[in-house]
mmCIF file of C-alpha atoms in Angstrom:
data_model
loop_
_atom_site.group_PDB
_atom_site.id
_atom_site.type_symbol
_atom_site.label_atom_id
_atom_site.label_comp_id
_atom_site.label_asym_id
_atom_site.label_seq_id
_atom_site.Cartn_x
_atom_site.Cartn_y
_atom_site.Cartn_z
ATOM 1 C CA UNK D 4 71.038 24.973 95.119
ATOM 2 C CA UNK D 5 73.132 27.985 95.951
ATOM 3 C CA UNK D 6 71.197 31.145 96.712
ATOM 4 C CA UNK D 7 71.993 34.576 98.041
ATOM 5 C CA UNK D 8 69.335 36.669 99.709
ATOM 6 C CA UNK D 9 69.996 40.369 99.796
ATOM 7 C CA UNK D 10 67.949 42.993 101.626
ATOM 8 C CA UNK D 11 66.563 45.559 101.673
ATOM 9 C CA UNK D 12 65.651 45.631 97.993
ATOM 10 C CA UNK D 13 65.146 49.380 98.003
ATOM 11 C CA UNK D 14 66.011 52.268 100.257
ATOM 12 C CA UNK D 15 65.301 55.953 99.914
ATOM 13 C CA UNK D 16 67.359 58.048 102.246
ATOM 14 C CA UNK D 17 68.087 61.677 102.837
ATOM 15 C CA UNK D 18 71.408 63.103 101.820
ATOM 16 C CA UNK D 19 73.938 62.632 104.600
ATOM 17 C CA UNK D 20 72.258 59.630 106.174
ATOM 18 C CA UNK D 21 73.373 56.013 105.995
ATOM 19 C CA UNK D 22 72.092 52.773 104.571
ATOM 20 C CA UNK D 23 72.954 49.260 105.622
ATOM 21 C CA UNK D 24 72.442 46.226 103.433
ATOM 22 C CA UNK D 25 72.820 42.561 104.194
ATOM 23 C CA UNK D 26 73.446 39.349 102.317
ATOM 24 C CA UNK D 27 72.691 35.824 103.391
ATOM 25 C CA UNK D 28 74.183 32.831 101.565
ATOM 26 C CA UNK D 29 72.124 29.644 101.532
ATOM 27 C CA UNK D 30 73.238 26.253 100.304
ATOM 28 C CA UNK D 31 76.957 26.948 100.189
ATOM 29 C CA UNK D 32 79.742 28.451 102.217
ATOM 30 C CA UNK D 33 80.479 32.012 101.164
ATOM 31 C CA UNK D 34 84.218 32.100 101.660
ATOM 32 C CA UNK D 35 84.425 35.331 99.678
ATOM 33 C CA UNK D 36 81.898 38.094 99.233
ATOM 34 C CA UNK D 37 82.337 40.829 96.661
ATOM 35 C CA UNK D 38 80.341 44.033 96.920
ATOM 36 C CA UNK D 39 79.606 45.890 93.707
ATOM 37 C CA UNK D 40 77.816 49.060 92.751
ATOM 38 C CA UNK D 41 75.959 49.234 89.471
ATOM 39 C CA UNK D 42 75.080 52.739 88.365
ATOM 40 C CA UNK D 43 72.680 53.600 85.531
ATOM 41 C CA UNK D 44 74.254 52.870 82.170
ATOM 42 C CA UNK D 45 77.395 51.628 83.842
ATOM 43 C CA UNK D 46 78.839 48.266 84.518
ATOM 44 C CA UNK D 47 79.720 46.843 87.871
ATOM 45 C CA UNK D 48 82.159 48.771 90.033
ATOM 46 C CA UNK D 49 83.864 46.495 92.521
ATOM 47 C CA UNK D 50 83.811 48.159 95.912
ATOM 48 C CA UNK D 51 85.605 45.564 97.985
ATOM 49 C CA UNK D 52 86.304 41.883 98.290
ATOM 50 C CA UNK D 53 85.902 40.236 101.648
ATOM 51 C CA UNK D 54 87.362 36.816 102.351
ATOM 52 C CA UNK D 55 86.780 35.070 105.638
ATOM 53 C CA UNK D 56 89.902 35.134 107.806
ATOM 54 C CA UNK D 57 91.558 37.744 105.585
ATOM 55 C CA UNK D 58 91.598 41.505 105.502
ATOM 56 C CA UNK D 59 88.914 43.177 103.406
ATOM 57 C CA UNK D 60 90.411 44.615 100.218
ATOM 58 C CA UNK D 61 88.906 47.849 98.972
ATOM 59 C CA UNK D 62 89.255 49.013 95.400
ATOM 60 C CA UNK D 63 90.546 52.404 94.433
ATOM 61 C CA UNK D 64 88.010 55.158 95.140
ATOM 62 C CA UNK D 65 86.287 53.109 97.819
ATOM 63 C CA UNK D 66 87.244 53.173 101.504
ATOM 64 C CA UNK D 67 86.371 51.366 104.674
ATOM 65 C CA UNK D 68 85.451 54.695 106.210
ATOM 66 C CA UNK D 69 82.734 55.181 103.632
ATOM 67 C CA UNK D 70 81.687 51.563 102.994
ATOM 68 C CA UNK D 71 82.338 49.526 106.147
ATOM 69 C CA UNK D 72 81.870 45.803 105.563
ATOM 70 C CA UNK D 73 81.319 42.953 107.970
ATOM 71 C CA UNK D 74 81.813 39.297 107.017
ATOM 72 C CA UNK D 75 81.632 37.475 110.334
ATOM 73 C CA UNK D 76 80.927 33.955 109.056
ATOM 74 C CA UNK D 77 80.492 31.818 105.951
ATOM 75 C CA UNK D 78 76.860 32.728 105.422
ATOM 76 C CA UNK D 79 76.511 36.416 106.143
ATOM 77 C CA UNK D 80 77.933 39.757 105.067
ATOM 78 C CA UNK D 81 76.794 43.332 105.433
ATOM 79 C CA UNK D 82 77.860 46.661 104.051
ATOM 80 C CA UNK D 83 76.880 50.180 105.041
ATOM 81 C CA UNK D 84 76.953 53.273 102.869
ATOM 82 C CA UNK D 85 77.793 56.052 105.291
ATOM 83 C CA UNK D 86 76.815 59.673 104.701
ATOM 84 C CA UNK D 87 75.177 58.892 101.394
ATOM 85 C CA UNK D 88 75.052 61.578 98.736
ATOM 86 C CA UNK D 89 73.744 61.758 95.202
ATOM 87 C CA UNK D 90 76.847 60.161 93.712
ATOM 88 C CA UNK D 91 76.247 57.087 95.870
ATOM 89 C CA UNK D 92 73.003 56.273 94.104
ATOM 90 C CA UNK D 93 72.812 52.929 92.377
ATOM 91 C CA UNK D 94 72.172 49.261 92.739
ATOM 92 C CA UNK D 95 74.445 47.615 95.280
ATOM 93 C CA UNK D 96 75.051 43.945 94.724
ATOM 94 C CA UNK D 97 76.701 41.292 96.798
ATOM 95 C CA UNK D 98 78.225 38.350 95.015
ATOM 96 C CA UNK D 99 79.309 35.387 97.082
ATOM 97 C CA UNK D 100 81.536 32.513 96.107
ATOM 98 C CA UNK D 101 82.617 29.329 97.740
ATOM 99 C CA UNK D 102 84.832 28.242 94.861
ATOM 100 C CA UNK D 103 88.145 30.055 94.831
ATOM 101 C CA UNK D 104 89.223 28.280 91.649
ATOM 102 C CA UNK D 105 86.513 29.617 89.383
ATOM 103 C CA UNK D 106 85.356 32.662 91.258
ATOM 104 C CA UNK D 107 81.783 31.870 90.218
ATOM 105 C CA UNK D 108 79.620 34.393 91.992
ATOM 106 C CA UNK D 109 76.098 33.918 93.215
ATOM 107 C CA UNK D 110 74.421 37.284 93.387
ATOM 108 C CA UNK D 111 71.653 38.649 95.495
ATOM 109 C CA UNK D 112 68.874 40.675 93.896
ATOM 110 C CA UNK D 113 70.557 43.921 94.840
ATOM 111 C CA UNK D 114 69.778 46.842 97.111
ATOM 112 C CA UNK D 115 68.755 49.952 95.228
ATOM 113 C CA UNK D 116 69.788 53.162 96.925
ATOM 114 C CA UNK D 117 68.031 56.423 96.117
ATOM 115 C CA UNK D 118 69.362 59.548 97.792
ATOM 116 C CA UNK D 119 67.155 62.608 98.077
ATOM 117 C CA UNK Z 23 81.762 43.968 71.857
ATOM 118 C CA UNK Z 24 82.141 44.954 75.475
ATOM 119 C CA UNK Z 25 84.917 45.874 77.855
ATOM 120 C CA UNK Z 26 86.586 48.746 79.607
ATOM 121 C CA UNK Z 27 85.122 52.178 79.227
ATOM 122 C CA UNK Z 28 82.972 51.335 76.225
ATOM 123 C CA UNK Z 29 79.332 52.302 76.423
ATOM 124 C CA UNK Z 30 76.753 49.633 76.980
ATOM 125 C CA UNK Z 31 76.112 47.896 73.649
ATOM 126 C CA UNK Z 32 72.550 47.317 72.536
ATOM 127 C CA UNK Z 33 71.057 44.767 70.162
ATOM 128 C CA UNK Z 34 67.465 44.315 69.071
ATOM 129 C CA UNK Z 35 66.427 41.173 67.198
ATOM 130 C CA UNK Z 36 63.335 39.151 66.390
ATOM 131 C CA UNK Z 37 62.426 36.035 68.302
ATOM 132 C CA UNK Z 38 63.855 32.961 66.638
ATOM 133 C CA UNK Z 39 66.970 34.655 65.344
ATOM 134 C CA UNK Z 40 70.438 33.695 66.479
ATOM 135 C CA UNK Z 41 72.719 36.233 68.123
ATOM 136 C CA UNK Z 42 76.377 36.448 69.076
ATOM 137 C CA UNK Z 43 77.796 38.832 71.661
ATOM 138 C CA UNK Z 44 81.497 39.516 71.910
ATOM 139 C CA UNK Z 45 83.803 40.431 74.719
ATOM 140 C CA UNK Z 46 87.475 41.271 74.928
ATOM 141 C CA UNK Z 47 89.424 41.403 78.139
ATOM 142 C CA UNK Z 48 92.624 43.148 79.064
ATOM 143 C CA UNK Z 49 94.111 41.117 81.874
ATOM 144 C CA UNK Z 50 95.330 37.556 81.488
ATOM 145 C CA UNK Z 51 92.858 35.061 82.830
ATOM 146 C CA UNK Z 52 92.145 31.365 82.562
ATOM 147 C CA UNK Z 53 88.402 31.648 83.069
ATOM 148 C CA UNK Z 54 85.688 33.713 81.408
ATOM 149 C CA UNK Z 55 82.208 33.792 82.834
ATOM 150 C CA UNK Z 56 79.048 34.981 81.122
ATOM 151 C CA UNK Z 57 76.238 36.424 83.206
ATOM 152 C CA UNK Z 58 72.718 37.480 82.373
ATOM 153 C CA UNK Z 59 70.926 40.222 84.248
ATOM 154 C CA UNK Z 60 67.214 40.674 83.789
ATOM 155 C CA UNK Z 61 65.521 43.919 84.699
ATOM 156 C CA UNK Z 62 65.322 44.426 88.450
ATOM 157 C CA UNK Z 63 67.328 41.311 89.209
ATOM 158 C CA UNK Z 64 70.874 40.470 90.156
ATOM 159 C CA UNK Z 65 73.099 38.838 87.531
ATOM 160 C CA UNK Z 66 73.068 35.071 87.168
ATOM 161 C CA UNK Z 67 75.902 33.055 85.696
ATOM 162 C CA UNK Z 68 75.036 31.325 82.443
ATOM 163 C CA UNK Z 69 78.212 29.620 81.431
ATOM 164 C CA UNK Z 70 81.837 29.415 82.465
ATOM 165 C CA UNK Z 71 84.569 28.608 79.989
ATOM 166 C CA UNK Z 72 88.181 27.844 80.820
ATOM 167 C CA UNK Z 73 91.350 28.482 78.872
ATOM 168 C CA UNK Z 74 91.674 24.810 77.934
ATOM 169 C CA UNK Z 75 88.224 24.885 76.313
ATOM 170 C CA UNK Z 76 87.803 26.640 73.010
ATOM 171 C CA UNK Z 77 84.068 26.129 73.053
ATOM 172 C CA UNK Z 78 81.427 25.245 75.595
ATOM 173 C CA UNK Z 79 77.727 24.603 75.109
ATOM 174 C CA UNK Z 80 74.797 24.711 77.457
ATOM 175 C CA UNK Z 81 71.392 24.268 75.877
ATOM 176 C CA UNK Z 82 70.893 27.100 73.383
ATOM 177 C CA UNK Z 83 74.044 28.831 74.588
ATOM 178 C CA UNK Z 84 77.496 28.494 73.131
ATOM 179 C CA UNK Z 85 80.569 30.229 74.488
ATOM 180 C CA UNK Z 86 83.957 30.466 72.868
ATOM 181 C CA UNK Z 87 87.262 31.587 74.253
ATOM 182 C CA UNK Z 88 90.360 32.671 72.369
ATOM 183 C CA UNK Z 89 93.144 33.319 74.829
ATOM 184 C CA UNK Z 90 95.544 34.460 72.117
ATOM 185 C CA UNK Z 91 93.312 37.407 71.257
ATOM 186 C CA UNK Z 92 91.904 37.688 74.787
ATOM 187 C CA UNK Z 93 88.357 37.502 73.530
ATOM 188 C CA UNK Z 94 85.250 35.493 74.193
ATOM 189 C CA UNK Z 95 81.825 35.218 72.620
ATOM 190 C CA UNK Z 96 78.404 34.079 73.695
ATOM 191 C CA UNK Z 97 75.933 32.865 71.115
ATOM 192 C CA UNK Z 98 72.262 32.156 71.623
ATOM 193 C CA UNK Z 99 70.424 30.124 69.027
ATOM 194 C CA UNK Z 100 66.694 30.361 68.480
ATOM 195 C CA UNK Z 101 66.265 33.339 70.771
ATOM 196 C CA UNK Z 102 63.132 33.765 72.837
ATOM 197 C CA UNK Z 103 61.542 36.918 74.161
ATOM 198 C CA UNK Z 104 62.545 35.734 77.609
ATOM 199 C CA UNK Z 105 66.204 36.041 76.582
ATOM 200 C CA UNK Z 106 65.785 39.808 76.780
ATOM 201 C CA UNK Z 107 68.365 40.947 79.316
ATOM 202 C CA UNK Z 108 71.787 42.488 79.675
ATOM 203 C CA UNK Z 109 74.620 40.023 79.141
ATOM 204 C CA UNK Z 110 77.971 40.516 80.806
ATOM 205 C CA UNK Z 111 81.260 38.779 80.419
ATOM 206 C CA UNK Z 112 83.413 38.641 83.511
ATOM 207 C CA UNK Z 113 86.878 37.465 84.308
ATOM 208 C CA UNK Z 114 88.788 36.732 87.478
ATOM 209 C CA UNK Z 115 92.252 38.044 86.559
ATOM 210 C CA UNK Z 116 94.926 35.498 87.327
ATOM 211 C CA UNK Z 117 96.426 35.664 90.794
ATOM 212 C CA UNK Z 118 93.373 37.425 92.121
ATOM 213 C CA UNK Z 119 90.093 36.163 93.430
ATOM 214 C CA UNK Z 120 88.033 39.115 92.319
ATOM 215 C CA UNK Z 121 85.741 39.134 89.301
ATOM 216 C CA UNK Z 122 85.818 42.040 86.881
ATOM 217 C CA UNK Z 123 82.800 42.652 84.666
ATOM 218 C CA UNK Z 124 82.607 43.987 81.146
ATOM 219 C CA UNK Z 125 80.304 46.819 80.170
ATOM 220 C CA UNK Z 126 77.533 44.517 79.032
ATOM 221 C CA UNK Z 127 75.378 44.006 75.967
ATOM 222 C CA UNK Z 128 71.702 44.873 76.199
ATOM 223 C CA UNK Z 129 69.766 42.333 74.166
ATOM 224 C CA UNK Z 130 66.152 42.879 73.284
ATOM 225 C CA UNK Z 131 64.323 39.991 71.670
ATOM 226 C CA UNK Z 132 61.073 41.075 70.111
ATOM 227 C CA UNK Z 133 58.207 38.578 70.041
#
């Protein structure tokens, strides 16, 4: 079956430092990877959508300078939260899809970021 | 129901009861997905319903889609305590390949 492994599960970092998270797709080709942030009591905020062989599209309020993403092949993607501050706290999720028609996403377990 | 800037909805029911969760979406789409997220886990897709399907069943789950009113519902029959989770509807707006999530419904099934 299709699985997505995401790590680290949790990170505690000091304000102003950075956190990198990675996602590995197993059992399917992740042609697109969407990175989301889920804050307490909030739904999923789409940060960016990365499609292999296409430019990464960032949503409003999210920038490449703050959330650089790498999607070098059909099984791996990473995202870094640079200069993390309190407002960056939350659960970061990667959702990968290999089916452009349905957009069905297979999610990792998430990387929880706590900023001190 | 869930969508947009609405606060997370919450439902608490007894095991064995049936429940229906509603969702309305703003942007035209031909596909609605329902996801379940258990505590500490990433969301997992439960059911996907297309615009040419008014109803779709999967085990104890039943999804409906009304494109004219841009709404969808997810029903669970004979709920179990293990159904306790947050349920999200999600749509990939037409002409995009991104998935937009609703605000979610927190369902608590008491044993």
